[in-house]
Short mmCIF file of C-alpha atoms in Angstrom, two decimals:
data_model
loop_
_atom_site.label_atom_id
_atom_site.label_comp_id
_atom_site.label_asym_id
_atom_site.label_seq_id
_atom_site.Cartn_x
_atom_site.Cartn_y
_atom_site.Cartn_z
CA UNK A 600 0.00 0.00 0.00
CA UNK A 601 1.20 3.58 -1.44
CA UNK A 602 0.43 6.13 1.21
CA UNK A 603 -1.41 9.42 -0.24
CA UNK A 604 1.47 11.51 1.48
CA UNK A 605 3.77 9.70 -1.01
CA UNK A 606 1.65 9.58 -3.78
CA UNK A 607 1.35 13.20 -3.93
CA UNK A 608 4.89 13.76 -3.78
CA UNK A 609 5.43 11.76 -6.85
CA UNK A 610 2.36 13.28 -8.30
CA UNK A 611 4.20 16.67 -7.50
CA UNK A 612 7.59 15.61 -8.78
CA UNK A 613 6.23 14.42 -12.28
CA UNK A 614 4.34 17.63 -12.73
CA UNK A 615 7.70 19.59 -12.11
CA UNK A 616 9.47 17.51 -14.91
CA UNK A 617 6.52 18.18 -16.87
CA UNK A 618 7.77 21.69 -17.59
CA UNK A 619 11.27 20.89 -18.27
CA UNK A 620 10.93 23.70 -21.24
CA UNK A 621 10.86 26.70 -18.95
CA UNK A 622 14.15 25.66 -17.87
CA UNK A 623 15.08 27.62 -21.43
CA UNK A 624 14.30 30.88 -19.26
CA UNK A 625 16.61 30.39 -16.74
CA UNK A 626 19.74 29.19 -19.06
CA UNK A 627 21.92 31.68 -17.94
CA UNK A 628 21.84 30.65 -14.70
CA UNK A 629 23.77 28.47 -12.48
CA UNK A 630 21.53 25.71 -10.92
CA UNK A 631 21.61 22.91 -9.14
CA UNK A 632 18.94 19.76 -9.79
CA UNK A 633 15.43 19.82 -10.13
CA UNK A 634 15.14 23.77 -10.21
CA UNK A 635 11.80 24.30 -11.92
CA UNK A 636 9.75 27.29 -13.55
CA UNK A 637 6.68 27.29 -14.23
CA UNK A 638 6.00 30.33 -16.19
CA UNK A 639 8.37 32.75 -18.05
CA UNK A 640 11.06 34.21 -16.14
CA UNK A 641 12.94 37.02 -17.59
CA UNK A 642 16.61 36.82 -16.35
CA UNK A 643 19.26 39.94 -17.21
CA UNK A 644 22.26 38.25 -15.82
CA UNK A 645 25.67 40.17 -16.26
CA UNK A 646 27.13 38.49 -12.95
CA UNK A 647 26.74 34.98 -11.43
CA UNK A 648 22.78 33.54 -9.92
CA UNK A 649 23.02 30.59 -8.63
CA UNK A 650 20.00 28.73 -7.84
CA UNK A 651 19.98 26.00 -5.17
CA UNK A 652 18.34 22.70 -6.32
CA UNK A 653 14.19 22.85 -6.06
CA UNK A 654 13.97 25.94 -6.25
CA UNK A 655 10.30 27.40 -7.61
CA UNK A 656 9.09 29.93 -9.59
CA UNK A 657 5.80 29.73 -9.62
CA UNK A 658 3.21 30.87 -12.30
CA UNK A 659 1.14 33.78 -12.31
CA UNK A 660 -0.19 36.79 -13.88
CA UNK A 661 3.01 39.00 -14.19
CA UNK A 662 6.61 37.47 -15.05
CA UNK A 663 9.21 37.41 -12.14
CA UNK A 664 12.52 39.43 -13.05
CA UNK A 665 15.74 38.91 -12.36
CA UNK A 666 18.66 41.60 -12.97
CA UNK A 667 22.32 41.11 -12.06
CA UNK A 668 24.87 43.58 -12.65
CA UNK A 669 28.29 43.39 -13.58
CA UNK A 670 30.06 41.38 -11.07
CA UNK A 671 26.95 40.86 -8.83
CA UNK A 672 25.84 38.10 -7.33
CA UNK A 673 22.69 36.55 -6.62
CA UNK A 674 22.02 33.50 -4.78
CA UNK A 675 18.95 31.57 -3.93
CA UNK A 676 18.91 29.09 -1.81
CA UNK A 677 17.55 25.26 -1.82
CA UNK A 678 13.59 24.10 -1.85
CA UNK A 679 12.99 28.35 -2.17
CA UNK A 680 9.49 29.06 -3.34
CA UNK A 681 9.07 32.12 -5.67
CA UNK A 682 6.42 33.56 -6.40
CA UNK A 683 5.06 35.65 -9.89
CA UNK A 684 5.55 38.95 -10.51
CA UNK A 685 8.77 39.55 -8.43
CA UNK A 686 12.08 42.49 -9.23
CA UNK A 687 14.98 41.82 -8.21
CA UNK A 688 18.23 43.67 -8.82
CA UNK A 689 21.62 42.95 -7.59
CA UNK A 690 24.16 45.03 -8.50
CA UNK A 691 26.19 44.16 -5.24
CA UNK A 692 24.68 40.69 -3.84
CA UNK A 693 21.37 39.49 -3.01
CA UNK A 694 21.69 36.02 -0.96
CA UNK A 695 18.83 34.11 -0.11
CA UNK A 696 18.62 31.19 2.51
CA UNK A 697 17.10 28.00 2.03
CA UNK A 698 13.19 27.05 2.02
CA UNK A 699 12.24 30.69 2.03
CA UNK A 700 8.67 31.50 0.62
CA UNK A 701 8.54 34.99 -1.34
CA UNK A 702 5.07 35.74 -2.39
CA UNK A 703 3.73 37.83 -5.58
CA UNK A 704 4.72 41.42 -6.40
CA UNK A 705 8.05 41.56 -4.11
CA UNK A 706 10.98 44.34 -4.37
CA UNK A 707 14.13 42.86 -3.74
CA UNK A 708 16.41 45.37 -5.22
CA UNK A 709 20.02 46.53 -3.32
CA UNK A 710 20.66 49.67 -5.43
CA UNK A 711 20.64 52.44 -2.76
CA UNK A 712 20.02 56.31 -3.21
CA UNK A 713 23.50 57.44 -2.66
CA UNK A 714 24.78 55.42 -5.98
CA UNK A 715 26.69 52.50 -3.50
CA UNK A 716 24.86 49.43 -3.50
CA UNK A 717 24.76 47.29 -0.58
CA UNK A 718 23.98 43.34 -0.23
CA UNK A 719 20.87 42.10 1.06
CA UNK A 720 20.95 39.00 2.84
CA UNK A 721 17.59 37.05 3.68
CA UNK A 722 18.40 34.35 6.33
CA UNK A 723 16.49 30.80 6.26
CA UNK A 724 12.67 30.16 6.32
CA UNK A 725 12.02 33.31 5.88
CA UNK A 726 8.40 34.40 4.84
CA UNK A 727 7.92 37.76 2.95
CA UNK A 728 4.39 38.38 2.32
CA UNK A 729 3.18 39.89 -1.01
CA UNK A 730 3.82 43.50 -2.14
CA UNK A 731 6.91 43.78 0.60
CA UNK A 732 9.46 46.22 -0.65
CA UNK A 733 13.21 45.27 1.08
CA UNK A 734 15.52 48.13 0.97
CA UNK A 735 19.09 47.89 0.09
CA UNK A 736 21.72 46.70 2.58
CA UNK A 737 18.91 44.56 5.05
CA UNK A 738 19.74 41.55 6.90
CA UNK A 739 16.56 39.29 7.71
CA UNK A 740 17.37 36.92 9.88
CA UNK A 741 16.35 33.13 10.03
CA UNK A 742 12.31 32.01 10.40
CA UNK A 743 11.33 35.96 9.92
CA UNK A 744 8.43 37.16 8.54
CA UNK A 745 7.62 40.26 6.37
CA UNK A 746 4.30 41.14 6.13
CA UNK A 747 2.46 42.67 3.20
CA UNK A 748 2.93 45.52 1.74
CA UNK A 749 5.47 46.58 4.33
CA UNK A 750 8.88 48.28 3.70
CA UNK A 751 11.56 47.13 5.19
CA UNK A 752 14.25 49.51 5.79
CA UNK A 753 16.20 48.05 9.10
CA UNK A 754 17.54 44.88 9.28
CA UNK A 755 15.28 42.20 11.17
CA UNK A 756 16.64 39.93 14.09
CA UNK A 757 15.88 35.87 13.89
CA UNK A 758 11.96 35.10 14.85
CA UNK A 759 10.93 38.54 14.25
CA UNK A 760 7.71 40.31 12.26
CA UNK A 761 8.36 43.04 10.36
CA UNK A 762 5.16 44.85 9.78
CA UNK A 763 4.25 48.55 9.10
CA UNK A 764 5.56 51.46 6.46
CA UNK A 765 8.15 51.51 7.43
CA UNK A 766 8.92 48.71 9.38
CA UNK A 767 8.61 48.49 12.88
CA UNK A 768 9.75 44.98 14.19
CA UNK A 769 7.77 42.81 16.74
CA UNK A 770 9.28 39.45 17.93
CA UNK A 771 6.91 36.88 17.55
CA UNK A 772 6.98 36.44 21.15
CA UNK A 773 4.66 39.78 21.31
CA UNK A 774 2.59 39.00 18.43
CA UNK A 775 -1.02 37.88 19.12
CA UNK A 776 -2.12 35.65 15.95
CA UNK B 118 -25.25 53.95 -15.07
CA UNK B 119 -26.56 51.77 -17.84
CA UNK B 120 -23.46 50.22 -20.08
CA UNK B 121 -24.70 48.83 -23.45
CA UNK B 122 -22.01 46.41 -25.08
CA UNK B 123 -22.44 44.49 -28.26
CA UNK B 124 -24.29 41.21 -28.24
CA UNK B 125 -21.19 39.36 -29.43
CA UNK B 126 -19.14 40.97 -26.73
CA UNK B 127 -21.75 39.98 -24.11
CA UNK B 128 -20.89 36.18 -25.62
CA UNK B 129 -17.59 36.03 -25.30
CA UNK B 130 -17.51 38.05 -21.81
CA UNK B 131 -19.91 35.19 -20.47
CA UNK B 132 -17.35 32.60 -22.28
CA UNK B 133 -14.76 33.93 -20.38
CA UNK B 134 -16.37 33.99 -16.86
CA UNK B 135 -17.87 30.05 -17.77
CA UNK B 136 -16.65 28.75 -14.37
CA UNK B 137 -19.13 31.20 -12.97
CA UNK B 138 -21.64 29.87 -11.21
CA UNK B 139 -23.83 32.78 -11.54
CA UNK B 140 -23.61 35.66 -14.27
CA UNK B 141 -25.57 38.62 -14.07
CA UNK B 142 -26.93 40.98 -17.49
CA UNK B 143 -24.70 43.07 -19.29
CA UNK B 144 -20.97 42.08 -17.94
CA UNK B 145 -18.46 42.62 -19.61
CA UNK B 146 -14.84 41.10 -19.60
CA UNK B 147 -11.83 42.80 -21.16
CA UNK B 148 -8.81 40.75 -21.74
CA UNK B 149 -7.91 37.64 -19.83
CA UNK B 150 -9.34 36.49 -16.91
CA UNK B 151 -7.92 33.24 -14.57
CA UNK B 152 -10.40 31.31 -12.53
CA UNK B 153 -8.47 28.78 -10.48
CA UNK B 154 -10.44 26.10 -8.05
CA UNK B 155 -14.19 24.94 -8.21
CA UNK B 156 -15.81 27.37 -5.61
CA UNK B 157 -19.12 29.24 -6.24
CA UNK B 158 -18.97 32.56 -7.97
CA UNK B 159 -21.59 34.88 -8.43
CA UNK B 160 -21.09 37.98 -10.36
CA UNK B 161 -23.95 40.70 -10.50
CA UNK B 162 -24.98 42.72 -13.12
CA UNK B 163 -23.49 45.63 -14.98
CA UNK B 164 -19.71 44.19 -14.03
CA UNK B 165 -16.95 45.50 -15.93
CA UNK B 166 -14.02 43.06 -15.60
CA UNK B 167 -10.92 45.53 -17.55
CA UNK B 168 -8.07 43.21 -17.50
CA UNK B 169 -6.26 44.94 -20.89
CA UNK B 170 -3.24 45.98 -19.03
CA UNK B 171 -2.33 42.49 -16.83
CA UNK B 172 -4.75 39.62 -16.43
CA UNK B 173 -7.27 39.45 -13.44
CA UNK B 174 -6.69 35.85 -11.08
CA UNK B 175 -9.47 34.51 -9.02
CA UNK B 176 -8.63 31.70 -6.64
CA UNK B 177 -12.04 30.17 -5.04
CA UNK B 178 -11.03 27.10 -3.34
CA UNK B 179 -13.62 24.20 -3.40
CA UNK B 180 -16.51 25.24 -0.86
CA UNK B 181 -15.62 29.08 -1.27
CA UNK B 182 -17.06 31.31 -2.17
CA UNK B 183 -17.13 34.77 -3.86
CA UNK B 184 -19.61 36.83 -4.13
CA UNK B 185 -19.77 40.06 -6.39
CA UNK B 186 -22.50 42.56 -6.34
CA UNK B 187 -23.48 45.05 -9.37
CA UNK B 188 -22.19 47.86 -11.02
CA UNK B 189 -18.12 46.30 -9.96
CA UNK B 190 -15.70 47.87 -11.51
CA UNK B 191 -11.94 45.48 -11.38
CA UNK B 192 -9.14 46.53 -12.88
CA UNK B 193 -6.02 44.54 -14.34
CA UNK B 194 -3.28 42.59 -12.11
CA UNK B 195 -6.03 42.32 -9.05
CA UNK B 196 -5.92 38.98 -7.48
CA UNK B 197 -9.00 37.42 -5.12
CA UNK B 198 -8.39 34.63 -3.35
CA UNK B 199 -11.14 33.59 -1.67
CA UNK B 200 -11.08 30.37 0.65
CA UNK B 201 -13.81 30.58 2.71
CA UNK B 202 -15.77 33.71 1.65
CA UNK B 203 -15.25 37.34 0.06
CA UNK B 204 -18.25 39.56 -0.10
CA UNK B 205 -17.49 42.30 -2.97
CA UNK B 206 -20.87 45.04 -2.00
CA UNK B 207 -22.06 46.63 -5.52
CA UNK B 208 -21.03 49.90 -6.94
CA UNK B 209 -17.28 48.96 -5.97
CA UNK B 210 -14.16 49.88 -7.83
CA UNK B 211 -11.41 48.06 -7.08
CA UNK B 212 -8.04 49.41 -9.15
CA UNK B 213 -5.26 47.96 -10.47
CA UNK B 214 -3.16 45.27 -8.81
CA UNK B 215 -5.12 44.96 -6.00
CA UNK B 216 -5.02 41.96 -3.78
CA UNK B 217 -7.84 40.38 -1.62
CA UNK B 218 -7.31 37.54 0.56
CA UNK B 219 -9.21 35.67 3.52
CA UNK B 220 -6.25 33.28 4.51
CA UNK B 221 -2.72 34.37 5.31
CA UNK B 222 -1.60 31.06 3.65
CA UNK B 223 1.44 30.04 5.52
CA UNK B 224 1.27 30.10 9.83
CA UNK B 225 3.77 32.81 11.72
CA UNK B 226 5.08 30.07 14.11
CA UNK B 227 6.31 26.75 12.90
CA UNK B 228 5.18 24.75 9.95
CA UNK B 229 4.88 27.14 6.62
CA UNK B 230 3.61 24.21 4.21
CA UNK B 231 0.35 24.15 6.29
CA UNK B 232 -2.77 26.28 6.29
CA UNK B 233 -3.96 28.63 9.10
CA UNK B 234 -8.26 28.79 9.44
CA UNK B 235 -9.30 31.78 6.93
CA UNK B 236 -11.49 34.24 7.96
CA UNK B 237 -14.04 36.02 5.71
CA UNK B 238 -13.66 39.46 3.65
CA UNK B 239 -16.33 42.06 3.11
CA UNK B 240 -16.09 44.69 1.01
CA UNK B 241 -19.48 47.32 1.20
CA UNK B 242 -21.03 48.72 -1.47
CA UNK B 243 -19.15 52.00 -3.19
CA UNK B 244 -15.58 51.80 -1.95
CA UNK B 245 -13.15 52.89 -3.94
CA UNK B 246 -9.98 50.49 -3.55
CA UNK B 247 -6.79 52.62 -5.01
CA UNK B 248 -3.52 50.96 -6.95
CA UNK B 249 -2.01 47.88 -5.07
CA UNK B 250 -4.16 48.10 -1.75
CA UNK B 251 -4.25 45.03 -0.09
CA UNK B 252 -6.67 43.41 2.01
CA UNK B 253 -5.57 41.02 4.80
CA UNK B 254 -8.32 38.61 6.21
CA UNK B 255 -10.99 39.18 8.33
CA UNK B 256 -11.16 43.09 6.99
CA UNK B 257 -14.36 44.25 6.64
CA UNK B 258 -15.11 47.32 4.87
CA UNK B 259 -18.30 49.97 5.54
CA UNK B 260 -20.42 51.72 2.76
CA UNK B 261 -18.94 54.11 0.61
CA UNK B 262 -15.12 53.59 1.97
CA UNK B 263 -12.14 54.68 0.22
CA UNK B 264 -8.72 53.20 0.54
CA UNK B 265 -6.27 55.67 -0.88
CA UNK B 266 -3.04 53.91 -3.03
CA UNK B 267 -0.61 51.52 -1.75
CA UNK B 268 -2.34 51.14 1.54
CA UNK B 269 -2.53 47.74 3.40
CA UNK B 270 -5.56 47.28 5.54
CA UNK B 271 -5.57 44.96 8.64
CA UNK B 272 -8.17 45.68 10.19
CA UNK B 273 -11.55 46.75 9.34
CA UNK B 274 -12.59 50.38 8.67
CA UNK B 275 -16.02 52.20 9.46
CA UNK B 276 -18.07 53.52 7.02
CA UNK B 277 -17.24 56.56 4.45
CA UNK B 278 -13.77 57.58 5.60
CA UNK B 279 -11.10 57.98 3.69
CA UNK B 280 -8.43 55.25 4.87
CA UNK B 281 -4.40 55.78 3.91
CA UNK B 282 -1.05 53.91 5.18
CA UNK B 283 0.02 50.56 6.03
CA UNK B 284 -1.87 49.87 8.90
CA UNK B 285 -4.02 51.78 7.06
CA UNK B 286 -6.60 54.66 9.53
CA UNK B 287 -8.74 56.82 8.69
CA UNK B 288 -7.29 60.30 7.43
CA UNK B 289 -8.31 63.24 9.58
CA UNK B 290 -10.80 65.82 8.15
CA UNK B 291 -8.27 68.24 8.23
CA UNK B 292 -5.87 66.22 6.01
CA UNK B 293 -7.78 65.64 3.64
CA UNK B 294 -7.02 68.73 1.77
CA UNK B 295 -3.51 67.83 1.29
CA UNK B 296 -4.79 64.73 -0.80
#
């Protein structure tokens, strides 16, 4: 007897092979097995991305964009779940920890005002919600969250909820829900 | 307002919205629209559906529902999700790239593959919802509301106020001139 838990993983895993041809979309990137698209993805890369193995772009309404400068980096992490409709820009480095869920409509972009970009780094199982906008040279630490619509303009300590325009930060021990 | 279209608009408008369970006179789709799950929509009459810039997506999960009054105005790049219930009142216009929801999704704490309960979204009849405002669940919106641009509402609002900012209040009377 096949349990359903393991049923729909294989279920899962044949409908990511299924759309081996968006792969073409991400051919200038580095990445590692099983990384899957599943709508277009329009990638500018000048630098080095690297994407961890299952990572997901996932389909929607708007294609996600990826831009990376001249000697940028940008690095995604493993089992990473991305979402449509995302920019992001490196022109210094973006890194991105493992199994962290980015939802539709995201700014990830590490160009700042004064002409000097600075890296972003987004720790593990992160959460950012959709709409957030992260500002250039923010640390999120691991299992935050970034609610919606929220800009994020201080970096965020491990466990932490980053809420508000801008960002005020509440530790998940405070939050109610 | 009375909106005549063309009888072979009218056809391919109710072509479009086919997964609906209920379609009311004179709607009218423009461009693509995505209807994702098997809940129960019902979409009143006079709705204009403009989707010519970015396609519109509407989730309704299997025993949702979502429930659109008359005279609706959505614009292009909004996305509804509805898994238990969003109420849309009639006379709304809801701009582009605007994003309803009744379920966060993923929990704060812990396991982020699983689902926290939803909770129900109701919009009242002639609010005006700006560029890329987003509703979080369990908002509930009074008559004649309007939610200035790029404004996240958590928590509901009272009636006929003009609501701004992520958490999004009510502006002051006195403000309001600077708007």
């Amino acid at each position: 007897m096949i349990s359903t838990a393991l049923l729909t993983k294989i279920r899962q895993r044949i409908w990511r092979e299924l759309h081996w041809p968006y792969r073409w979309y991400l051919r200038d990137c580095e990445r590692g097995a099983s990384v899957c698209a599943f709508s277009p993805v329009q990638v500018e890369n000048e630098g080095r991305i690297w994407l961890d193995r299952k990572v997901t772009f996932v389909r929607g309404m708007v294609p996600t964009k990826i831009i990376c400068g001249k000697g940028a980096e940008v690095s995604i992490g493993p089992y990473c779940m991305i979402n449509y409709g995302i920019t992001m820009r490196a022109l210094n480095s973006i890194r991105i920890g493992e199994r962290t869920l980015i939802a539709a409509f995201v700014e990830i972009d590490d160009a700042s005002d004064d002409g000097e970009p600075r890296p972003i780094v987004i720790g593990d199982h992160v959460w950012i919600a959709h709409g957030a906008v992260i500002s250039p040279g923010v640390h999120i630490g691991n299992g935050s969250a970034v609610a919606a619509g929220s800009r994020v303009t201080r970096d965020v300590p491990a466990d932490c909820l980053a809420i508000g325009n801008p960002a005020r930060i509440v530790p998940f021990d405070v939050v109610t829900r | 307002m009375v909106r005549r279209t063309g009888r072979l608009d009218q056809m391919r408008s109710r072509l479009k919205l086919w997964r609906a369970r209920k379609v009311g006179e004179n709607v009218r789709v423009i461009g693509r629209i995505w209807v994702y799950g098997g809940g129960r929509i019902e979409i009143g009459d006079r709705v204009l559906v403009d989707a010519s810039a970015c396609p519109i997506e509407l989730h309704v999960k299997e025993e949702a529902a979502l429930i659109i009054g008359d005279d609706v105005e959505i614009h292009g790049g909004t996305s509804i999700e509805a898994t238990a219930r969003v109420t849309i009142g009639s006379g709304v216009h809801i701009g582009p790239y605007c994003k309803v929801m009744d379920n966060h999704w993923h929990p704060l704490r812990g396991d982020r593959r699983q689902r926290p309960e939803s909770s129900p979204v109701v919009i009242g009849d002639r609010v005006t919802l700006g560029r890329k405002v987003i509703l979080l669940p369990g908002v509930m919106i009074g008559d004649d509301t309007r939610v200035l641009d790029a404004s996240v509402v958590s928590r509901s609002l009272p009636p006929n106020v003009t609501a701004q900012g992520f958490p999004s209040r009510p502006v002051k009377k006195k403000e309001l001139g600077r708007i």
